[in-house]
Tab-separated table of C-alpha atoms and ligand atoms in Angstrom:
chain	number	residue	atom	x	y	z
O	1	MET	CA	-0.060	0.016	-0.035
O	2	ALA	CA	1.644	3.507	-0.927
O	3	VAL	CA	2.586	5.694	1.804
O	4	ASP	CA	1.552	9.425	1.171
O	5	LYS	CA	2.126	11.285	4.418
O	6	LEU	CA	1.609	14.685	3.072
O	7	ARG	CA	-0.651	16.485	0.279
O	8	LYS	CA	1.326	17.107	-2.826
O	9	GLU	CA	1.064	20.771	-2.441
O	10	GLU	CA	2.535	20.388	1.221
O	11	THR	CA	5.480	18.380	0.119
O	12	LEU	CA	6.143	21.118	-2.759
O	13	GLU	CA	5.989	23.671	-0.189
O	14	MET	CA	8.389	22.066	2.273
O	15	ARG	CA	10.688	21.260	-0.328
O	16	LYS	CA	11.036	24.644	-1.594
O	17	ARG	CA	11.552	25.993	1.988
O	18	LEU	CA	13.919	22.996	3.329
O	19	ILE	CA	15.891	21.520	0.388
O	20	GLY	CA	18.538	23.589	-1.471
O	21	GLN	CA	17.100	24.862	-4.587
O	22	SER	CA	20.120	23.833	-6.888
O	23	CYS	CA	18.684	20.210	-6.133
O	24	ARG	CA	16.492	20.658	-8.856
O	25	LEU	CA	12.978	18.680	-9.716
O	26	PHE	CA	12.131	16.622	-12.956
O	27	TYR	CA	9.289	18.721	-14.578
O	28	SER	CA	9.952	21.519	-12.211
O	29	ASP	CA	6.460	23.369	-13.243
O	30	ASN	CA	4.509	20.501	-12.279
O	31	PRO	CA	6.512	18.001	-10.403
O	32	VAL	CA	5.413	14.105	-10.169
O	33	LYS	CA	5.187	12.965	-6.622
O	34	ILE	CA	6.115	9.179	-6.815
O	35	VAL	CA	5.124	7.213	-3.931
O	36	ARG	CA	6.010	3.425	-4.765
O	37	ALA	CA	7.554	1.601	-7.845
O	38	ARG	CA	7.783	-1.618	-9.359
O	39	GLY	CA	9.799	-2.885	-12.292
O	40	GLN	CA	9.992	-0.409	-14.851
O	41	TYR	CA	6.633	1.348	-13.773
O	42	LEU	CA	6.227	4.371	-11.212
O	43	PHE	CA	3.073	5.370	-9.241
O	44	ASP	CA	2.058	8.651	-8.051
O	45	GLU	CA	-0.020	9.468	-5.016
O	46	ASN	CA	-3.218	8.552	-6.979
O	47	GLY	CA	-2.000	5.384	-8.059
O	48	MET	CA	-1.391	6.748	-11.608
O	49	ARG	CA	1.363	4.592	-13.500
O	50	TYR	CA	4.183	6.219	-15.223
O	51	LEU	CA	6.531	4.444	-17.359
O	52	ASP	CA	10.122	4.915	-16.406
O	53	CYS	CA	12.677	5.534	-19.257
O	54	ILE	CA	14.897	7.507	-17.171
O	55	SER	CA	16.072	5.543	-14.169
O	56	ASN	CA	19.133	3.453	-15.234
O	57	VAL	CA	19.884	3.149	-11.514
O	58	HIS	CA	16.941	0.864	-10.935
O	59	HIS	CA	18.619	-1.426	-13.225
O	60	VAL	CA	17.039	-4.825	-12.475
O	61	GLY	CA	13.609	-3.036	-11.670
O	62	HIS	CA	12.165	-0.814	-8.981
O	63	CYS	CA	11.911	-2.716	-5.618
O	64	HIS	CA	12.849	-6.116	-7.153
O	65	PRO	CA	11.792	-8.608	-4.464
O	66	SER	CA	15.198	-10.414	-4.640
O	67	ILE	CA	17.061	-7.272	-3.874
O	68	THR	CA	14.675	-6.308	-0.908
O	69	LYS	CA	14.840	-9.851	0.372
O	70	ALA	CA	19.059	-9.914	0.347
O	71	ALA	CA	19.132	-6.485	1.829
O	72	THR	CA	16.572	-7.177	4.806
O	73	ALA	CA	18.243	-10.574	5.444
O	74	GLN	CA	21.635	-9.055	5.763
O	75	MET	CA	20.492	-5.935	7.660
O	76	GLU	CA	18.758	-8.396	10.127
O	77	LEU	CA	21.860	-10.451	10.739
O	78	LEU	CA	24.881	-7.847	10.599
O	79	ASN	CA	25.954	-4.532	9.180
O	80	THR	CA	29.564	-3.550	10.096
O	81	ASN	CA	32.394	-1.638	8.183
O	82	SER	CA	35.066	-3.182	6.030
O	83	ARG	CA	37.932	-3.423	8.719
O	84	PHE	CA	36.015	-6.679	9.972
O	85	LEU	CA	36.821	-9.855	7.983
O	86	HIS	CA	33.530	-10.663	6.218
O	87	ASP	CA	32.594	-13.175	3.234
O	88	ASN	CA	30.358	-10.521	1.503
O	89	ILE	CA	33.180	-8.150	0.285
O	90	VAL	CA	35.392	-10.911	-1.053
O	91	LEU	CA	32.632	-12.804	-2.807
O	92	TYR	CA	31.409	-9.874	-4.274
O	93	ALA	CA	34.854	-8.617	-5.360
O	94	ASP	CA	35.426	-12.202	-6.924
O	95	ARG	CA	31.906	-12.113	-8.946
O	96	LEU	CA	32.686	-8.753	-10.397
O	97	ALA	CA	36.386	-9.816	-11.077
O	98	ALA	CA	34.840	-12.725	-13.416
O	99	THR	CA	33.186	-10.188	-15.792
O	100	LEU	CA	36.415	-7.971	-16.117
O	101	PRO	CA	39.485	-8.684	-17.883
O	102	SER	CA	42.103	-10.560	-15.536
O	103	ARG	CA	44.429	-7.308	-15.402
O	104	LEU	CA	41.819	-5.772	-13.478
O	105	CYS	CA	41.713	-7.500	-9.945
O	106	VAL	CA	41.951	-5.176	-7.164
O	107	PHE	CA	38.759	-3.544	-5.957
O	108	TYR	CA	38.089	-0.466	-3.563
O	109	PHE	CA	34.438	0.003	-2.506
O	110	VAL	CA	32.833	3.405	-2.142
O	111	ASN	CA	29.398	4.719	-1.931
O	112	SER	CA	28.894	6.927	-5.218
O	113	GLY	CA	30.361	7.109	-8.618
O	114	SER	CA	31.853	10.679	-7.404
O	115	GLU	CA	33.737	8.881	-4.894
O	116	ALA	CA	34.951	6.241	-7.292
O	117	ASN	CA	36.195	8.829	-9.709
O	118	ASP	CA	37.645	11.145	-7.105
O	119	LEU	CA	39.631	7.909	-5.908
O	120	ALA	CA	40.490	7.227	-9.765
O	121	LEU	CA	42.181	10.578	-9.583
O	122	ARG	CA	44.293	10.042	-6.543
O	123	LEU	CA	45.330	6.352	-7.732
O	124	ALA	CA	46.467	7.808	-11.284
O	125	GLN	CA	48.319	10.603	-9.807
O	126	GLN	CA	49.809	8.653	-7.244
O	127	TYR	CA	51.040	5.661	-9.454
O	128	THR	CA	52.402	8.180	-12.274
O	129	GLN	CA	53.526	11.181	-10.249
O	130	HIS	CA	52.003	13.315	-12.873
O	131	GLU	CA	49.168	15.642	-12.250
O	132	ASP	CA	47.319	16.372	-15.588
O	133	VAL	CA	44.409	15.041	-16.772
O	134	ILE	CA	42.788	14.703	-20.401
O	135	VAL	CA	38.888	14.478	-20.498
O	136	LEU	CA	36.394	14.445	-23.195
O	137	ASP	CA	34.359	17.837	-23.890
O	138	HIS	CA	30.878	18.019	-22.295
O	139	ALA	CA	31.833	15.387	-20.048
O	140	TYR	CA	30.572	14.926	-16.451
O	141	HIS	CA	32.371	12.590	-13.751
O	142	GLY	CA	30.641	13.817	-10.726
O	143	HIS	CA	30.021	16.434	-8.113
O	144	LEU	CA	32.953	16.633	-5.950
O	145	LYS	CA	35.200	19.444	-6.400
O	146	SER	CA	37.902	17.346	-7.787
O	147	LEU	CA	35.573	16.248	-10.373
O	148	ILE	CA	33.954	19.473	-11.425
O	149	GLU	CA	37.389	20.566	-12.288
O	150	ILE	CA	37.702	17.732	-14.781
O	151	SER	CA	34.169	18.052	-15.843
O	152	PRO	CA	33.619	20.626	-18.990
O	153	TYR	CA	29.752	20.180	-18.659
O	154	LYS	CA	30.268	21.916	-15.042
O	155	PHE	CA	33.514	23.908	-15.018
O	156	ARG	CA	32.299	26.076	-18.024
O	157	LYS	CA	29.681	27.473	-15.889
O	158	LEU	CA	31.698	27.680	-13.018
O	159	ALA	CA	35.360	28.589	-12.265
O	160	GLY	CA	36.440	27.681	-15.791
O	161	GLN	CA	39.412	25.173	-16.759
O	162	LYS	CA	42.383	24.775	-14.723
O	163	GLU	CA	45.826	24.420	-16.206
O	164	TRP	CA	46.220	20.939	-15.152
O	165	VAL	CA	42.945	19.867	-17.129
O	166	HIS	CA	42.891	19.290	-20.983
O	167	VAL	CA	39.762	18.969	-23.017
O	168	ALA	CA	39.560	16.782	-26.162
O	169	PRO	CA	37.049	16.955	-28.592
O	170	LEU	CA	34.101	14.714	-28.047
O	171	PRO	CA	34.429	11.735	-30.585
O	172	ASP	CA	30.978	12.586	-32.112
O	173	THR	CA	30.563	11.277	-35.656
O	174	TYR	CA	27.133	13.072	-36.205
O	175	ARG	CA	27.871	16.624	-35.167
O	176	GLY	CA	31.808	16.477	-34.156
O	177	ILE	CA	35.017	17.654	-36.397
O	178	TYR	CA	34.978	14.356	-37.738
O	179	ARG	CA	31.880	12.878	-39.051
O	180	GLU	CA	30.498	9.495	-40.544
O	181	ASP	CA	31.780	10.787	-43.833
O	182	HIS	CA	35.608	10.706	-42.563
O	183	PRO	CA	37.711	7.956	-43.626
O	184	ASN	CA	38.896	6.734	-40.178
O	185	PRO	CA	37.227	8.817	-37.326
O	186	SER	CA	38.717	6.848	-34.350
O	187	GLN	CA	42.338	7.491	-35.703
O	188	ALA	CA	41.424	11.030	-36.528
O	189	TYR	CA	39.762	11.807	-32.932
O	190	ALA	CA	42.471	9.530	-31.138
O	191	ASP	CA	44.904	11.949	-33.020
O	192	THR	CA	43.539	15.112	-31.191
O	193	VAL	CA	44.441	13.404	-27.772
O	194	LYS	CA	48.044	12.929	-29.020
O	195	ASP	CA	48.025	16.635	-29.888
O	196	LEU	CA	46.978	17.435	-26.411
O	197	ILE	CA	49.586	15.303	-24.879
O	198	GLU	CA	52.355	17.012	-26.992
O	199	GLU	CA	51.107	20.389	-26.259
O	200	ALA	CA	51.037	19.535	-22.623
O	201	HIS	CA	54.838	18.269	-22.644
O	202	ARG	CA	55.690	21.506	-24.844
O	203	LYS	CA	54.539	23.327	-21.573
O	204	GLY	CA	56.594	21.236	-19.254
O	205	ARG	CA	53.266	19.221	-17.879
O	206	LYS	CA	52.971	15.535	-17.711
O	207	ILE	CA	49.855	13.413	-18.047
O	208	SER	CA	48.388	11.166	-15.126
O	209	ALA	CA	45.256	10.178	-16.657
O	210	PHE	CA	42.728	10.235	-19.584
O	211	PHE	CA	39.045	10.014	-18.253
O	212	ALA	CA	36.230	9.234	-20.495
O	213	GLU	CA	32.869	7.425	-20.015
O	214	SER	CA	32.687	4.449	-22.337
O	215	VAL	CA	29.625	6.045	-23.856
O	216	PRO	CA	29.289	9.671	-23.134
O	217	SER	CA	26.134	10.110	-21.575
O	218	VAL	CA	25.727	13.930	-20.858
O	219	GLY	CA	27.713	14.571	-24.162
O	220	GLY	CA	24.622	13.342	-25.762
O	221	GLN	CA	24.656	9.244	-25.788
O	222	ILE	CA	27.440	9.212	-27.988
O	223	ILE	CA	28.892	5.923	-29.351
O	224	LEU	CA	32.667	6.349	-29.565
O	225	PRO	CA	33.963	5.294	-32.954
O	226	GLN	CA	35.109	1.726	-32.698
O	227	GLY	CA	39.074	1.455	-32.009
O	228	TYR	CA	39.216	4.951	-30.507
O	229	SER	CA	39.881	3.810	-26.910
O	230	PRO	CA	42.684	1.513	-27.455
O	231	LYS	CA	44.407	4.223	-29.655
O	232	VAL	CA	43.944	6.678	-26.896
O	233	ALA	CA	45.436	4.371	-24.136
O	234	GLU	CA	48.172	3.881	-26.364
O	235	TYR	CA	49.086	7.498	-26.589
O	236	VAL	CA	48.127	7.926	-22.839
O	237	ARG	CA	50.114	5.092	-21.780
O	238	SER	CA	53.238	5.814	-23.844
O	239	ALA	CA	53.129	9.454	-22.040
O	240	GLY	CA	53.310	7.541	-18.792
O	241	GLY	CA	49.485	8.120	-18.030
O	242	VAL	CA	46.800	5.631	-17.029
O	243	PHE	CA	43.311	5.006	-19.038
O	244	VAL	CA	40.190	5.522	-16.657
O	245	ALA	CA	36.822	3.922	-17.960
O	246	ASP	CA	34.003	5.597	-16.409
O	247	GLU	CA	31.683	3.066	-16.369
O	248	VAL	CA	29.019	4.786	-14.027
O	249	GLN	CA	26.025	4.753	-16.417
O	250	THR	CA	27.163	2.158	-18.829
O	251	GLY	CA	28.082	-0.904	-16.687
O	252	PHE	CA	26.422	-3.974	-15.736
O	253	GLY	CA	25.298	-4.973	-19.237
O	254	ARG	CA	23.084	-1.750	-20.162
O	255	LEU	CA	24.553	-2.132	-23.623
O	256	GLY	CA	23.583	-5.898	-23.775
O	257	SER	CA	26.099	-7.195	-26.046
O	258	HIS	CA	28.858	-6.618	-23.369
O	259	PHE	CA	28.963	-6.323	-19.511
O	260	TRP	CA	31.053	-3.286	-19.677
O	261	ALA	CA	30.782	-0.729	-22.412
O	262	PHE	CA	34.520	-0.301	-22.792
O	263	GLN	CA	34.597	-4.167	-24.214
O	264	GLN	CA	32.575	-2.743	-27.238
O	265	GLN	CA	36.011	-0.933	-28.469
O	266	ASP	CA	38.001	-3.997	-28.957
O	267	ASP	CA	37.896	-7.518	-27.343
O	268	ASP	CA	41.259	-7.198	-26.063
O	269	PHE	CA	40.903	-3.688	-24.774
O	270	CYS	CA	41.601	-2.986	-21.247
O	271	PRO	CA	41.443	0.219	-19.285
O	272	ASP	CA	43.878	0.589	-16.149
O	273	ILE	CA	41.042	1.813	-13.934
O	274	VAL	CA	37.391	1.147	-14.082
O	275	THR	CA	34.674	3.139	-12.080
O	276	MET	CA	31.308	2.067	-11.585
O	277	GLY	CA	28.141	3.004	-9.615
O	278	LYS	CA	24.621	3.837	-10.322
O	279	PRO	CA	23.235	0.478	-11.393
O	280	MET	CA	25.418	-1.575	-8.863
O	281	GLY	CA	23.209	-1.432	-5.832
O	282	ASN	CA	19.961	-1.034	-7.799
O	283	GLY	CA	19.158	1.994	-6.065
O	284	HIS	CA	21.114	1.504	-2.811
O	285	PRO	CA	24.435	3.522	-2.533
O	286	LEU	CA	27.151	1.153	-3.775
O	287	ALA	CA	30.045	2.216	-6.163
O	288	CYS	CA	33.417	0.769	-6.890
O	289	LEU	CA	36.513	1.173	-8.552
O	290	VAL	CA	38.733	-1.752	-9.827
O	291	THR	CA	42.352	-1.814	-11.039
O	292	THR	CA	45.586	-3.384	-11.717
O	293	ALA	CA	47.691	-5.045	-9.061
O	294	GLU	CA	50.426	-2.235	-9.927
O	295	ILE	CA	48.250	0.706	-9.697
O	296	ALA	CA	46.866	-0.657	-6.637
O	297	ALA	CA	50.327	-1.466	-5.003
O	298	ALA	CA	51.546	2.226	-5.657
O	299	PHE	CA	48.491	3.458	-3.865
O	300	THR	CA	49.408	1.102	-0.975
O	301	ALA	CA	53.070	2.268	-0.975
O	302	ASN	CA	52.367	5.496	0.294
O	303	GLY	CA	51.499	3.957	3.492
O	304	VAL	CA	48.227	5.944	4.115
O	305	GLU	CA	45.410	3.922	5.025
O	306	TYR	CA	42.281	4.057	2.928
O	307	PHE	CA	39.325	3.859	4.810
O	308	ASN	CA	35.751	4.480	3.710
O	309	THR	CA	33.232	4.180	6.474
O	310	PHE	CA	30.171	2.794	4.423
O	311	GLY	CA	32.003	1.235	1.423
O	312	GLY	CA	32.028	-2.379	0.910
O	313	ASN	CA	29.735	-2.958	4.107
O	314	PRO	CA	28.167	-6.460	4.204
O	315	VAL	CA	24.535	-5.219	3.308
O	316	SER	CA	25.953	-3.200	0.231
O	317	CYS	CA	27.823	-6.234	-0.889
O	318	ALA	CA	24.873	-8.452	-0.245
O	319	ILE	CA	22.633	-6.263	-2.488
O	320	GLY	CA	25.478	-5.979	-4.966
O	321	LEU	CA	25.744	-10.041	-5.195
O	322	ALA	CA	21.941	-10.093	-5.634
O	323	VAL	CA	21.869	-7.452	-8.672
O	324	LEU	CA	24.424	-9.741	-10.406
O	325	ASP	CA	22.100	-12.720	-9.835
O	326	VAL	CA	19.144	-11.142	-11.013
O	327	ILE	CA	20.957	-9.672	-14.256
O	328	GLU	CA	21.890	-13.482	-14.812
O	329	ASN	CA	18.813	-15.170	-13.699
O	330	GLU	CA	16.478	-12.885	-15.661
O	331	ASP	CA	18.661	-12.561	-18.883
O	332	LEU	CA	18.605	-8.839	-18.426
O	333	ARG	CA	21.481	-8.434	-21.033
O	334	GLY	CA	19.684	-10.528	-23.278
O	335	ASN	CA	16.667	-8.338	-22.546
O	336	ALA	CA	18.430	-5.258	-23.173
O	337	SER	CA	19.822	-6.396	-26.547
O	338	ARG	CA	16.383	-7.534	-27.757
O	339	VAL	CA	14.161	-4.555	-26.459
O	340	GLY	CA	17.021	-2.139	-26.978
O	341	ALA	CA	17.269	-3.220	-30.765
O	342	HIS	CA	13.346	-3.011	-31.326
O	343	LEU	CA	13.155	0.449	-29.805
O	344	LYS	CA	16.138	1.636	-31.661
O	345	ASP	CA	14.473	0.050	-35.048
O	346	LEU	CA	11.038	1.763	-34.480
O	347	LEU	CA	12.718	5.168	-33.506
O	348	THR	CA	14.807	4.790	-36.745
O	349	LYS	CA	11.613	3.980	-38.652
O	350	LEU	CA	9.923	7.412	-37.238
O	351	LYS	CA	13.118	9.346	-38.561
O	352	THR	CA	11.797	8.584	-42.003
O	353	ARG	CA	8.614	10.082	-41.219
O	354	HIS	CA	9.817	13.348	-38.980
O	355	GLN	CA	12.378	15.319	-40.601
O	356	ILE	CA	12.986	16.685	-36.823
O	357	ILE	CA	14.776	13.358	-35.863
O	358	GLY	CA	18.312	13.750	-37.094
O	359	ASP	CA	19.961	11.193	-35.576
O	360	VAL	CA	19.097	7.704	-33.806
O	361	ARG	CA	22.098	5.949	-31.871
O	362	GLY	CA	22.623	3.854	-29.171
O	363	ALA	CA	23.182	0.315	-27.991
O	364	GLY	CA	21.136	-1.957	-25.742
O	365	LEU	CA	18.991	0.078	-23.525
O	366	PHE	CA	21.150	3.161	-24.028
O	367	VAL	CA	19.341	5.007	-26.674
O	368	GLY	CA	19.608	8.795	-27.729
O	369	VAL	CA	17.230	10.440	-30.220
O	370	GLU	CA	18.916	13.676	-31.462
O	371	LEU	CA	16.138	16.459	-32.651
O	372	VAL	CA	17.144	19.019	-34.935
O	373	THR	CA	15.250	21.944	-36.844
O	374	ASP	CA	17.322	21.573	-39.917
O	375	ARG	CA	19.030	18.072	-40.956
O	376	GLN	CA	21.774	19.693	-43.016
O	377	LYS	CA	22.912	22.455	-40.364
O	378	LYS	CA	21.830	20.139	-37.414
O	379	THR	CA	20.602	22.937	-35.684
O	380	PRO	CA	19.545	21.810	-32.167
O	381	ALA	CA	15.911	21.453	-31.801
O	382	THR	CA	16.044	22.091	-28.070
O	383	GLU	CA	12.337	23.795	-27.575
O	384	THR	CA	11.009	20.847	-29.425
O	385	ALA	CA	12.812	18.330	-27.196
O	386	ALA	CA	11.477	19.967	-24.123
O	387	SER	CA	7.882	20.075	-25.202
O	388	LEU	CA	7.995	16.377	-26.167
O	389	VAL	CA	9.348	15.606	-22.743
O	390	LYS	CA	6.409	17.684	-21.070
O	391	ARG	CA	4.086	16.195	-23.337
O	392	LEU	CA	4.817	12.654	-22.982
O	393	LYS	CA	4.495	13.073	-19.303
O	394	GLU	CA	1.453	14.967	-19.131
O	395	GLU	CA	-0.434	13.142	-22.119
O	396	ASP	CA	1.178	9.619	-21.781
O	397	ARG	CA	2.738	9.427	-18.483
O	398	ILE	CA	5.878	8.347	-19.840
O	399	CYS	CA	9.041	9.993	-18.288
O	400	VAL	CA	11.872	10.555	-20.395
O	401	SER	CA	14.792	13.180	-20.049
O	402	THR	CA	17.048	15.259	-22.489
O	403	ASP	CA	20.793	15.476	-22.670
O	404	GLY	CA	23.675	16.785	-24.745
O	405	PRO	CA	25.275	20.262	-25.033
O	406	TRP	CA	21.996	21.696	-26.412
O	407	GLU	CA	19.645	19.636	-24.170
O	408	ASN	CA	18.045	18.188	-27.772
O	409	VAL	CA	19.022	14.537	-27.351
O	410	LEU	CA	16.214	12.524	-26.022
O	411	LYS	CA	17.887	9.715	-23.832
O	412	PHE	CA	16.356	6.293	-22.968
O	413	LYS	CA	18.054	4.524	-20.181
O	414	PRO	CA	15.219	2.417	-18.724
O	415	PRO	CA	15.563	-0.232	-16.187
O	416	MET	CA	16.497	-3.308	-17.936
O	417	CYS	CA	13.344	-5.096	-17.657
O	418	PHE	CA	11.916	-2.729	-20.236
O	419	SER	CA	9.502	-4.817	-22.570
O	420	VAL	CA	8.954	-4.711	-26.220
O	421	GLU	CA	5.249	-3.299	-25.365
O	422	ASP	CA	6.792	-0.319	-23.355
O	423	ALA	CA	9.263	0.461	-26.587
O	424	GLU	CA	6.162	0.160	-28.929
O	425	GLN	CA	4.180	2.513	-26.552
O	426	VAL	CA	6.983	5.073	-26.663
O	427	ALA	CA	7.629	5.125	-30.323
O	428	CYS	CA	3.637	5.145	-30.909
O	429	CYS	CA	3.387	8.327	-28.570
O	430	ILE	CA	6.407	10.144	-29.867
O	431	ASP	CA	5.045	9.648	-33.418
O	432	ARG	CA	1.714	10.850	-32.276
O	433	ILE	CA	3.080	13.924	-30.843
O	434	LEU	CA	5.432	14.982	-33.662
O	435	THR	CA	2.554	14.378	-36.170
O	436	GLY	CA	0.566	16.838	-34.149
E	501	PLP	C1	29.329	9.332	-16.068
E	501	PLP	C2	29.049	9.533	-14.559
E	501	PLP	N1	30.176	9.652	-13.858
E	501	PLP	C3	30.133	9.829	-12.550
E	501	PLP	C4	28.733	10.328	-11.704
E	501	PLP	C5	28.631	10.625	-10.555
E	501	PLP	O1	28.031	9.481	-9.813
E	501	PLP	P1	27.180	10.098	-8.404
E	501	PLP	O2	25.977	10.781	-8.663
E	501	PLP	O3	26.963	8.456	-7.996
E	501	PLP	O4	28.291	10.895	-7.451
E	501	PLP	C6	27.713	10.596	-12.657
E	501	PLP	C7	26.232	10.872	-12.105
E	501	PLP	O5	25.237	11.251	-12.904
E	501	PLP	C8	27.733	9.866	-13.951
E	501	PLP	O6	26.736	10.054	-15.086
């Protein structure tokens, strides 16, 4: 039974008064109050059902009974910190290791993607003894001060670019500097990173790390050209730096075909550090960093303990294990491949009917639809994207959001139990609204 303690207007008034206004609401002019959820569906205080196309955190489905059961059972038994010997943390690390290349074998458990990326910065700088970082344009890696400094999406609106941060062009073959018609976009984009390294060297600076999401999301659901990451890793490593793959959004089988999105680049490609978060705990704050034995040893060698009060506690690890079980038992990667391909296919068909759809891209249940007012000039259709999001919510109770530098890319990152019927409903409603 839903628990609704306050009238919606009271909740809104209290939220405005008590919660920092920079913590924004979806649909701020008419927010939705969600009181319960199941699978890919959210229910408001009146029992109205909304289809969730946004939440890549509730990976195996909202309030999945297996996750709730695992959490409750461990919570009833014990919850300590990782300074006591406990089975869950090692069993969980072992299960995660089985999904990763064997070089990535040392784990640090934390509570958020930001904590994982901040730790990645520390590890990279400690291991390389260099300071500088290369990031992709429009990237977002977290809300800590250290990460705002390596997130062009944020620092451009704040204090600006630090001298130790270098921004490489986003390898976007739809509207970037090298497009589909380029003979070798992966090499051309990788060479932009090489140029940045050489420029940094000329200034007497040294590269500690290259950070990139394996499929840049805030940048607009950009699929990196195949082979880009291995080439970049080669340049970065020859400069003495390390390659950090931010899998906070894309890990745990979201792309269907692979458990980790970096694996899409090349079967043999292995980053030096991988960070993960959002889907890991299905809503419970659980995140992680995995790295090589050498990088971990350099971090240990500084003699300073790494202690994280909540990271890797028995309850978090029990939940993490349960999430892995559900992904396997319910073949959610298979579902992401099948339903994601169907959704992309339906949306691609809409492109032939609606000039405003400039591009449909993505893999598995990580799909972007870029809206443009002019296909030749690729002028971002920001207002139409905002109006479509609003109408889908008000007329069809479908929750979708936008991303990309111009907020003109509709993004679909639903719970992995999203169904063929859900995909058909979404495509049908978008078609109706765009036709109108
Ligand atoms: C790619 C990426 N990295 C890191 C983060 C930060 O994760 P968290 O919000 O869990 O700190 C986010 C959050 O949106 C993200 O999208």
